[in-house]
Short mmCIF file of C-alpha atoms and ligand atoms in Angstrom, two decimals:
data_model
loop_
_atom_site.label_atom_id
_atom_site.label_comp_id
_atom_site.label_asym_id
_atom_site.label_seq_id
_atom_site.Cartn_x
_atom_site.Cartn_y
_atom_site.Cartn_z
CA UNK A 106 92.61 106.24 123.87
CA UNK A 107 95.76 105.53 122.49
CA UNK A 108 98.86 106.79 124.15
CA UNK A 109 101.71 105.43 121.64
CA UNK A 110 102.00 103.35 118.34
CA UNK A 111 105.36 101.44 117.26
CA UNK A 112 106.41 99.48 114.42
CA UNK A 113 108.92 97.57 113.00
CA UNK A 114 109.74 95.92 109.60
CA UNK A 115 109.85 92.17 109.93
CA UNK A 116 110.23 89.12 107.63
CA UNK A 117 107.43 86.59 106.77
CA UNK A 118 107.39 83.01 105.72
CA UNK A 119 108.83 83.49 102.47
CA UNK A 120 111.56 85.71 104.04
CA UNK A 121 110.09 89.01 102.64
CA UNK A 122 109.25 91.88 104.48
CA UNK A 123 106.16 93.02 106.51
CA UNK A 124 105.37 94.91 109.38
CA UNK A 125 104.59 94.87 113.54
CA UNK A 126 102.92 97.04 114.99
CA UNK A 127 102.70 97.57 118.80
CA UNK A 128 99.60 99.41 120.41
CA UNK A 129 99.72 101.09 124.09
CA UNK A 130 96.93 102.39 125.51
CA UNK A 131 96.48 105.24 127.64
CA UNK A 132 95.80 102.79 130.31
CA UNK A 133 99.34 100.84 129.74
CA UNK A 134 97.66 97.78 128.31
CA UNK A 135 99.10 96.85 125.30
CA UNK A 136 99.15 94.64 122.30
CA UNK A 137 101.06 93.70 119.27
CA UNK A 138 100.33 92.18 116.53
CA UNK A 139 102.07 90.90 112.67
CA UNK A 140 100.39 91.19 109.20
CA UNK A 141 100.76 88.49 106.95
CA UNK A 142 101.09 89.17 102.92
CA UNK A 143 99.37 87.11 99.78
CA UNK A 144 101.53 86.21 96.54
CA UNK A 145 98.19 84.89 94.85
CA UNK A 146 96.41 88.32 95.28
CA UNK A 147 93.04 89.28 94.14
CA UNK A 148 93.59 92.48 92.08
CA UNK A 149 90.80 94.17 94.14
CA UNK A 150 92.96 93.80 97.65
CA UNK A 151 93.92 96.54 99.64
CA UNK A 152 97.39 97.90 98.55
CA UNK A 153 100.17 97.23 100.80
CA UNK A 154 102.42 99.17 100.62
CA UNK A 155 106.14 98.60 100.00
CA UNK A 156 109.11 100.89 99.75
CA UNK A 157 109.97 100.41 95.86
CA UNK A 158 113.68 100.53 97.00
CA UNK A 159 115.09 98.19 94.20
CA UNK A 160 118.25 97.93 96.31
CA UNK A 161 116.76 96.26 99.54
CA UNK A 162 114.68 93.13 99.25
CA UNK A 163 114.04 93.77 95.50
CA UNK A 164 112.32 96.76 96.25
CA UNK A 165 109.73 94.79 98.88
CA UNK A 166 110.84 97.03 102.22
CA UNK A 167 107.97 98.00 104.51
CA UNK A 168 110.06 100.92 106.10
CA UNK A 169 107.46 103.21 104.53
CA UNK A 170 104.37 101.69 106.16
CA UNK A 171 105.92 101.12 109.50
CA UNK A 172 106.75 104.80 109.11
CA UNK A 173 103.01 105.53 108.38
CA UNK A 174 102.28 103.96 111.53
CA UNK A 175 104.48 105.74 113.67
CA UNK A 176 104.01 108.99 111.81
CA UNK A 177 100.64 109.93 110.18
CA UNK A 178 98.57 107.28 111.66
CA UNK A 179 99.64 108.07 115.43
CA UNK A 180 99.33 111.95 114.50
CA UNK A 181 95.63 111.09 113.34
CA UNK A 182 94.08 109.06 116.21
CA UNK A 183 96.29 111.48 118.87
CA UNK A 184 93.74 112.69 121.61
CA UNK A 185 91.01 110.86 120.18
CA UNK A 186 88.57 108.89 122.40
CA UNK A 187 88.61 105.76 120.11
CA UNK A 188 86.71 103.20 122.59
CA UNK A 189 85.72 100.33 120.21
CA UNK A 190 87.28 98.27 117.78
CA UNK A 191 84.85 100.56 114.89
CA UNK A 192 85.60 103.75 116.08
CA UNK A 193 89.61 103.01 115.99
CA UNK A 194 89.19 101.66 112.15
CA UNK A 195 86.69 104.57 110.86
CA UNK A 196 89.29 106.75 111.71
CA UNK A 197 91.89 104.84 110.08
CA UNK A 198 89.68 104.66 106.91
CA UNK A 199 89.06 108.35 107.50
CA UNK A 200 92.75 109.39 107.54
CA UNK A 201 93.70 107.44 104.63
CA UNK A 202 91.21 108.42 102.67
CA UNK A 203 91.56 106.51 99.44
CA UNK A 204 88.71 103.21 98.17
CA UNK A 205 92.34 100.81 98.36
CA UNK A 206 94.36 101.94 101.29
CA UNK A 207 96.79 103.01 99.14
CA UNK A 208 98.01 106.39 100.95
CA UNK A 209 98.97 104.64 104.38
CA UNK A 210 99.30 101.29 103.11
CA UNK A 211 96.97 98.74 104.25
CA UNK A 212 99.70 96.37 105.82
CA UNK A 213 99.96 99.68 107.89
CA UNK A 214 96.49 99.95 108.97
CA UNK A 215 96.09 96.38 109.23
CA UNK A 216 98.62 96.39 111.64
CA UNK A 217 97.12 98.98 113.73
CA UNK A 218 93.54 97.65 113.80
CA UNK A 219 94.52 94.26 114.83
CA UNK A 220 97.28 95.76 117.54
CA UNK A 221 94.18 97.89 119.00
CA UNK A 222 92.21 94.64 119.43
CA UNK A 223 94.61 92.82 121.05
CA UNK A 224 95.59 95.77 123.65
CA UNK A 225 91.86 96.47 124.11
CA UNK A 226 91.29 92.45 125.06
CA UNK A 227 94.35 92.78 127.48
CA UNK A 228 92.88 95.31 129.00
CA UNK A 229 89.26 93.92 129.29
CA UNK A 230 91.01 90.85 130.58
CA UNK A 231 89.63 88.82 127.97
CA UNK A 232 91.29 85.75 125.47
CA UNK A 233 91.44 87.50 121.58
CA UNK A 234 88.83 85.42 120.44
CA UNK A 235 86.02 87.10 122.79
CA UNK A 236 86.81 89.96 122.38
CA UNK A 237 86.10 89.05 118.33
CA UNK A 238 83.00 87.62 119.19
CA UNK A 239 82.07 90.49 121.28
CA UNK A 240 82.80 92.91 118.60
CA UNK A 241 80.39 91.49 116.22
CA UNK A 242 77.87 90.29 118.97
CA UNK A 243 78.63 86.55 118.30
CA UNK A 244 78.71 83.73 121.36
CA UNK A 245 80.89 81.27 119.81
CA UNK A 246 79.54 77.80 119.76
CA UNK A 247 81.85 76.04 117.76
CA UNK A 248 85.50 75.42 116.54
CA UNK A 249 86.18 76.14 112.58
CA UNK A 250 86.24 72.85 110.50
CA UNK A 251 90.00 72.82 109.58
CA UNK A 252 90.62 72.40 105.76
CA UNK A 253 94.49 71.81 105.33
CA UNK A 254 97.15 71.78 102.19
CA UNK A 255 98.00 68.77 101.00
CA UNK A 256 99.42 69.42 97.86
CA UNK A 257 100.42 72.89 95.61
CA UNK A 258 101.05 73.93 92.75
CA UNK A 259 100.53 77.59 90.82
CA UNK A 260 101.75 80.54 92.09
CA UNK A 261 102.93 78.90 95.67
CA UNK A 262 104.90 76.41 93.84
CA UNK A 263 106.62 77.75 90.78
CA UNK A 264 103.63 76.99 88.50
CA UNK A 265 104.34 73.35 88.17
CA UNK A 266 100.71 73.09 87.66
CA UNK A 267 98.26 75.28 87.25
CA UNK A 268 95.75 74.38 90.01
CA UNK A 269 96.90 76.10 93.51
CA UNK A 270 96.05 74.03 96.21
CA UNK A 271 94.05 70.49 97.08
CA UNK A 272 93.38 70.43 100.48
CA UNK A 273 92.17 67.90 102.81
CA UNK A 274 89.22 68.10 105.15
CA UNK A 275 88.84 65.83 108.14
CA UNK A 276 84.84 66.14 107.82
CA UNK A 277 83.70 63.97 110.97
CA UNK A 278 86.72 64.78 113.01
CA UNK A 279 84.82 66.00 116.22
CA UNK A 280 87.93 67.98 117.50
CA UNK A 281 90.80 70.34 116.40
CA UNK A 282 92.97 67.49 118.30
CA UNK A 283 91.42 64.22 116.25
CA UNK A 284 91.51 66.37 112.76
CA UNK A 285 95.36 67.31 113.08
CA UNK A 286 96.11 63.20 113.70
CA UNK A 287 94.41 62.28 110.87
CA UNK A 288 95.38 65.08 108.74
CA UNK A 289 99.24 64.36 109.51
CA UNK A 290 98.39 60.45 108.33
CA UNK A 291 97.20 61.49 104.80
CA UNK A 292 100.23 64.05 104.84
CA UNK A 293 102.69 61.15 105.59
CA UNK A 294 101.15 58.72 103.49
CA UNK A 295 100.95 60.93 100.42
CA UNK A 296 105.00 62.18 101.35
CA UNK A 297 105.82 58.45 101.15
CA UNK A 298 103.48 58.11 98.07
CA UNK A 299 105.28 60.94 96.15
CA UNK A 300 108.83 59.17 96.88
CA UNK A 301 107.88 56.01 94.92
CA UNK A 302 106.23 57.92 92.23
CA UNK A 303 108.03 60.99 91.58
CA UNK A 304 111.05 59.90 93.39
CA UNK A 305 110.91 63.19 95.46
CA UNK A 306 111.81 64.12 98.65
CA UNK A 307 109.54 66.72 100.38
CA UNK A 308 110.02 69.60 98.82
CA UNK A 309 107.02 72.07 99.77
CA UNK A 310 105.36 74.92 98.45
CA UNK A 311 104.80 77.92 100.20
CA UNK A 312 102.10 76.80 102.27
CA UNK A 313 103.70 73.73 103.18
CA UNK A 314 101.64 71.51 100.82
CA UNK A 315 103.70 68.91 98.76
CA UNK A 316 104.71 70.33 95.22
CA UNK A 317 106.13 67.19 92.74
CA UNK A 318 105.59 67.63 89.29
CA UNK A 319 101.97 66.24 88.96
CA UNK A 320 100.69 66.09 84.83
CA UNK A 321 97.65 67.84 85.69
CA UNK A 322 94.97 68.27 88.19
CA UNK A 323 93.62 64.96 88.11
CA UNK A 324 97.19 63.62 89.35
CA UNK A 325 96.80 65.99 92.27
CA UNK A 326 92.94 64.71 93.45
CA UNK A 327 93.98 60.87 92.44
CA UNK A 328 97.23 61.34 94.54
CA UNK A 329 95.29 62.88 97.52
CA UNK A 330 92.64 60.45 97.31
CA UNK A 331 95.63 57.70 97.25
CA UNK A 332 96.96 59.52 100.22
CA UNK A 333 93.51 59.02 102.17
CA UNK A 334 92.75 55.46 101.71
CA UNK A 335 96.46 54.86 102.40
CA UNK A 336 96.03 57.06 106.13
CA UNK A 337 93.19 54.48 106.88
CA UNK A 338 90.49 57.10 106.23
CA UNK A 339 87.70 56.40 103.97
CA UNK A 340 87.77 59.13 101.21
CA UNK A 341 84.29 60.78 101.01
CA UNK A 342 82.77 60.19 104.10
CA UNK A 343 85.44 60.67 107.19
CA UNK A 344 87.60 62.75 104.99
CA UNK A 345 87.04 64.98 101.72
CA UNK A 346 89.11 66.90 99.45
CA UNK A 347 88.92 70.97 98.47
CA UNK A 348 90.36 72.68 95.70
CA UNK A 349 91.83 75.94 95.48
CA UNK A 350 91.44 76.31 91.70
CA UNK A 351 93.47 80.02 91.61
CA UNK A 352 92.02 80.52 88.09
CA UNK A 353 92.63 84.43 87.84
CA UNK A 354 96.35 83.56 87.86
CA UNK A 355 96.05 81.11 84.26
CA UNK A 356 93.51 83.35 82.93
CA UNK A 357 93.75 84.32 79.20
CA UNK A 358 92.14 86.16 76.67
CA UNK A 359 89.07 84.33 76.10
CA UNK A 360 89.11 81.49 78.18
CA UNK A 361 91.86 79.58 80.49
CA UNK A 362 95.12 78.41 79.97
CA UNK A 363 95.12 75.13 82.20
CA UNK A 364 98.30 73.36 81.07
CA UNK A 365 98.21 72.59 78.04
CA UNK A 366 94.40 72.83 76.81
CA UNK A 367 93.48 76.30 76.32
CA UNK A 368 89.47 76.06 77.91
CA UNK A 369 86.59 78.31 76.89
CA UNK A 370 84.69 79.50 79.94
CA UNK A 371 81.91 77.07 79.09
CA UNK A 372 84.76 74.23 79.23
CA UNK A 373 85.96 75.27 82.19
CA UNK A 374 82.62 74.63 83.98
CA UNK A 375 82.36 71.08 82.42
CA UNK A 376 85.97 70.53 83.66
CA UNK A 377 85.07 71.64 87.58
CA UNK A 378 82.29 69.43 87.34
CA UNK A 379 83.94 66.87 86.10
CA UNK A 380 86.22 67.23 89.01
CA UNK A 381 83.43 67.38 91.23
CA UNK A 382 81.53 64.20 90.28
CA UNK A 383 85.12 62.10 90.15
CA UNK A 384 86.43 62.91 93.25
CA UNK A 385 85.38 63.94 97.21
CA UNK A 386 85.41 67.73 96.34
CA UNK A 387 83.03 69.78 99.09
CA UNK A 388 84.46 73.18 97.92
CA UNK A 389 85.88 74.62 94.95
CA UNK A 390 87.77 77.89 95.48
CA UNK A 391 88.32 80.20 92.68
CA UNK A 392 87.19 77.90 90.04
CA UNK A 393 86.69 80.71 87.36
CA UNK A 394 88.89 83.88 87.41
CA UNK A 395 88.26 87.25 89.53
CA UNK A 396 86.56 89.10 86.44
CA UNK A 397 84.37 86.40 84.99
CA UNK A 398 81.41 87.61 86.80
CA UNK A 399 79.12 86.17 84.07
CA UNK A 400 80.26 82.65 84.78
CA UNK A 401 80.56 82.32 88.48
CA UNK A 402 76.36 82.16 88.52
CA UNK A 403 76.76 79.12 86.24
CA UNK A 404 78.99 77.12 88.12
CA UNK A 405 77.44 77.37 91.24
CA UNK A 406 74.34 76.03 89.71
CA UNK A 407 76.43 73.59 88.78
CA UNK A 408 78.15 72.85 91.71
CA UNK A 409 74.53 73.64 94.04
CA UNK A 410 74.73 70.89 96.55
CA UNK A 411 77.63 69.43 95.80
CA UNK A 412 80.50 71.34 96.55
CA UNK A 413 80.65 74.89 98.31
CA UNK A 414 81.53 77.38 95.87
CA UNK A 415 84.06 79.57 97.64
CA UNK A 416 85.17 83.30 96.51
CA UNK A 417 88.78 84.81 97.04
CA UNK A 418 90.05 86.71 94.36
CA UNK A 419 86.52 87.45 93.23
CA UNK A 420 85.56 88.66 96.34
CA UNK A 421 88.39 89.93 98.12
CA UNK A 422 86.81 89.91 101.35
CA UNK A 423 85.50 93.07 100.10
CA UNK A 424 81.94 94.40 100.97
CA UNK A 425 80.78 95.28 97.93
CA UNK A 426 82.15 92.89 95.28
CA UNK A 427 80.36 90.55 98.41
CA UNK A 428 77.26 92.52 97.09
CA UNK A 429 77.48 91.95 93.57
CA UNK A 430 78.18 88.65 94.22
CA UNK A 431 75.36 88.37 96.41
CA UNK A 432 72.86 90.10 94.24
CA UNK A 433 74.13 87.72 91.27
CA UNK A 434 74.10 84.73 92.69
CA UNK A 435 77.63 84.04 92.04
CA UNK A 436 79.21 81.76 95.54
CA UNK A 437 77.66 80.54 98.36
CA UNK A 438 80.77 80.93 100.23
CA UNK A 439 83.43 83.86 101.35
CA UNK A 440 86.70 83.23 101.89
CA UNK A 441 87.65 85.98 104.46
CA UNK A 442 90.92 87.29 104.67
CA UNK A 443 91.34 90.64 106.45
CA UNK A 444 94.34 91.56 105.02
CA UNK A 445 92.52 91.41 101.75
CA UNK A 446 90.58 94.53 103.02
CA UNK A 447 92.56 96.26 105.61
CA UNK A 448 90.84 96.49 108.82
CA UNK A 449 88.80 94.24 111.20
CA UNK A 450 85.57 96.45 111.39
CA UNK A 451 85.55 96.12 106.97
CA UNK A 452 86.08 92.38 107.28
CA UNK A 453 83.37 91.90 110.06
CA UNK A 454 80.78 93.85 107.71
CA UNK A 455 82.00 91.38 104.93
CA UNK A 456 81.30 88.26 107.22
CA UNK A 457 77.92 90.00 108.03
CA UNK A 458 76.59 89.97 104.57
CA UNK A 459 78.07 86.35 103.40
CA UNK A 460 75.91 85.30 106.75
CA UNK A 461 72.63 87.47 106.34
CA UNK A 462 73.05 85.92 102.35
CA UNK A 463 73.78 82.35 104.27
CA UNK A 464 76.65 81.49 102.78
CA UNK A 465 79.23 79.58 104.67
CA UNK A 466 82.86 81.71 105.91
CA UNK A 467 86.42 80.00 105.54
CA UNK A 468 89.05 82.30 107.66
CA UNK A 469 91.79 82.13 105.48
CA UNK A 470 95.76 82.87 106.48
CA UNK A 471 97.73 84.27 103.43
CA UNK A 472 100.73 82.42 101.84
CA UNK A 473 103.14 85.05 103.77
CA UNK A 474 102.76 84.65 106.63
CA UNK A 475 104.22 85.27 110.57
CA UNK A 476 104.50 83.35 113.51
CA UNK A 477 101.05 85.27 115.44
CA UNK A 478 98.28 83.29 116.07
CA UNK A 479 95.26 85.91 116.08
CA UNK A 480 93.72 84.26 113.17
CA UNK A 481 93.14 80.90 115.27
CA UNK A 482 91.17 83.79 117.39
CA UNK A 483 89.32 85.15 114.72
CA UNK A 484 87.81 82.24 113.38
CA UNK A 485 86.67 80.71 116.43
CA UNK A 486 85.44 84.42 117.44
CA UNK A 487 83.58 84.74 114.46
CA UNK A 488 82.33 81.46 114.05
CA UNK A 489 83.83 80.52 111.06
CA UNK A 490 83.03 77.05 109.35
CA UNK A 491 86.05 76.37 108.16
CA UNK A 492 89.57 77.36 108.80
CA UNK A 493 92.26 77.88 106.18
CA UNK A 494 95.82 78.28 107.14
CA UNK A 495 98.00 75.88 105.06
CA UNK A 496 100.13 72.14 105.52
CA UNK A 497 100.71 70.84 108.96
CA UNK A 498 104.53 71.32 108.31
CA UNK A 499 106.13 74.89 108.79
CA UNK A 500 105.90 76.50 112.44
CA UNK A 501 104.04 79.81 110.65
CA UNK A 502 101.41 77.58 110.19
CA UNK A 503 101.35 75.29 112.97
CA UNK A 504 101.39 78.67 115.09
CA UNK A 505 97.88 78.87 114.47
CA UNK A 506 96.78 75.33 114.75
CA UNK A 507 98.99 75.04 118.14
CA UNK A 508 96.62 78.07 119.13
CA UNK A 509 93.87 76.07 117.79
CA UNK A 510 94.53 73.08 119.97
CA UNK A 511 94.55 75.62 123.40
CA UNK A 512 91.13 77.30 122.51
CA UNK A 513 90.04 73.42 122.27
CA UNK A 514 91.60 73.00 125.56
CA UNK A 515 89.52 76.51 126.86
CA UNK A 516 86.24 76.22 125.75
CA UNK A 517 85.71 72.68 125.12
CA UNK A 518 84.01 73.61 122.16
CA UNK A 519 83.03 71.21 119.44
CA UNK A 520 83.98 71.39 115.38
CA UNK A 521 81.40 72.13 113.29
CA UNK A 522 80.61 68.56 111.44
CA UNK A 523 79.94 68.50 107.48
CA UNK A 524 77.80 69.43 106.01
CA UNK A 525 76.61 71.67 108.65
P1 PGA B 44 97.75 84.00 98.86
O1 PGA B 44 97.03 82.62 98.54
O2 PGA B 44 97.84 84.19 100.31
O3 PGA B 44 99.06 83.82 98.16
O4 PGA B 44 96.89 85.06 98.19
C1 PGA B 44 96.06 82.02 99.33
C2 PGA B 44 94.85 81.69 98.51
O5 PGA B 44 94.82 81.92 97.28
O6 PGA B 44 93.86 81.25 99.09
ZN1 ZN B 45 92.57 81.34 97.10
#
């Protein structure tokens, strides 16, 4: 039972707005927890909502949904029992009562859900990321592969070019510990590389990943494959490259706008694959936009194999787009994010399908995000293949990896080779 909720506007990475929200428990255990917020939204995410107030933090505030907390939610779960991690978030569903979250907010009822969990694994004495795995009857048995920014561009870097994010993946890295050195070798050597060639100093996106102003996507996999072989790492085999293609964000009527060259959806497959055979892609992310559902079953034919091909906007961590996406055969991969969907008990029914379907799961951090850790929790809870949080360089990030490294330290658990 709950006994009191709190909660507290507070500023994310970007220096915008979100929320805290502190959970006691009848008992006196409690637990806090911060939401983190996506600039490169799927238009199917839960709503968060902000207080429109054009004269404080261009209207961002989250006043209104730390109010909801304090106010409406805390007046709904008042005297009830509420002694699982399902029941808590059934009633939060219940007492919102809209498909999107968009009467309490779901930054609100985010908040809330993940607060619960962390007072109710204080009080069962219990590290966060058992208490995930016990809520979805899962005995974790590995550590998430970790898949980190190297370079950005769209939407978290000023739409310098289109393509969002390459990331590097230390594929035969056996520990959290190994995959962060080697990782921070490609980062340095491509930071030195873009010096010479751009003659730019670091300046990073919003995930950390280096932005200079590459001609196209090629530049950014030919950079990052540069930036491998100069580490010492053999590109392909001991490290590999994902892309984060963002494509709902230079969709246009017809086709997509990717610099320049104004692709048909049909082009657009031939240029992923392209991509695909050239460089050491494992995963393409968003390759087509979030409402091209006729396409997405062609490319991963066309990627079957080769590449993982990974939904975010087009699923938005949300059950039944999952469905249709299941039923059409349109990724063999979720990216889950539970902020995309608003409460832990919704995201765990999300991971369920993507698993009974056997795709693979990337836990994913949003671009906005805090300095808590319970993500680092919830993917080695859930047994997430791969972990998505951002660059190796900004301490919102390296909250989670730092988290990352003590779990290591815990369990002793291994990370989960490729492929796997
Ligand atoms: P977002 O981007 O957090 O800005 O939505 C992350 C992603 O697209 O994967
Ligand atoms: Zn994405």
């Amino acid at each position: 039972m709950i006994k009191a909720l709190s909660a507290q506007e507070i500023l994310d990475s970007r220096g915008r707005p979100t929320i805290e929200v502190r959970c006691e428990l009848m008992d006196d255990f409690t637990g806090i927890a911060q939401v983190p917020s996506g600039a490169s939204t799927g238009g199917a995410e839960a709503v968060e909502l902000r207080d429109a107030d054009p004269a404080r933090y261009r209207g961002l505030g989250c006043r209104k949904a730390a109010a909801n907390v304090t106010g409406p939610i805390m007046e709904a779960l008042r005297h009830r029992a509420l002694s699982s991690q399902q029941e808590l978030d059934t009633a939060l569903i219940e007492a919102d009562g809209t498909g999107n979250k968009s009467r309490l907010g779901g930054n609100a009822i985010l908040g809330v859900s993940l607060a619960f969990a962390r007072a109710m694994a204080s009080r069962e004495h219990k590290p966060l990321y058992q208490y995930f795995a016990e809520m979805i009857g899962n005995t974790p048995s590995h550590l998430p592969r970790l898949t980190i920014n190297l370079f950005s561009g769209g939407k978290h870097a000023g739409g310098q070019v289109p393509v969002q994010d390459v990331l590097v993946i230390p594929a035969m890295a056996s520990t959290i510990e190994q995959g962060l050195a080697q990782v921070a070798a490609v980062y340095e050597a491509a930071a030195d590389h873009i010096l010479a060639r751009y003659q730019m100093r670091r300046l990073t996106a919003d995930e950390g990943g280096l932005a200079p102003p590459f001609a196209g996507a090629r530049a950014m996999f030919d950079d990052a494959v540069k930036a491998i072989t100069s580490g010492g790492f053999e590109p392909g085999r001991e490290i590999s490259l994902a892309v984060d293609v963002a494509a709902s964000h230079f969709a246009v009527a017809g086709g997509y706008q990717l610099g320049n060259a104004t692709l048909n959806a049909d082009r657009m497959l031939d240029t992923i694959d392209g991509w695909v055979s050239d460089y050491p892609l494992i995963s393409v992310e968003d390759g087509l936009s979030e409402e091209d559902w006729p396409n997405w079953p062609r490319l991963r034919q066309r990627l079957d194999g080769r590449a993982l091909t990974l939904g975010d906007d087009l699923l938005c961590t949300n059950p039944s787009r999952i469905r249709r996406a299941i039923d059409t055969g349109a990724c063999d991969a979720l990216l889950l994010k539970v902020n995309q969907i608003g409460t832990l008990t919704e995201a765990a029914l999300a991971l369920h399908l993507a698993r009974d379907a056997g795709w693979k799961v990337t836990v994913s951090a949003r671009s906005g995000e805090t300095e808590d850790t319970w993500l680092a929790d919830l993917a080695v809870g859930w047994s997430a293949d791969q972990i998505k949080v951002g660059s190796i360089t900004q301490s919102e990030r390296l909250a989670k990896y730092n988290r990352l490294l003590t779990i290591e330290r815990e369990t002793g658990l291994p990370v989960v080779g490729w492929p796997n």
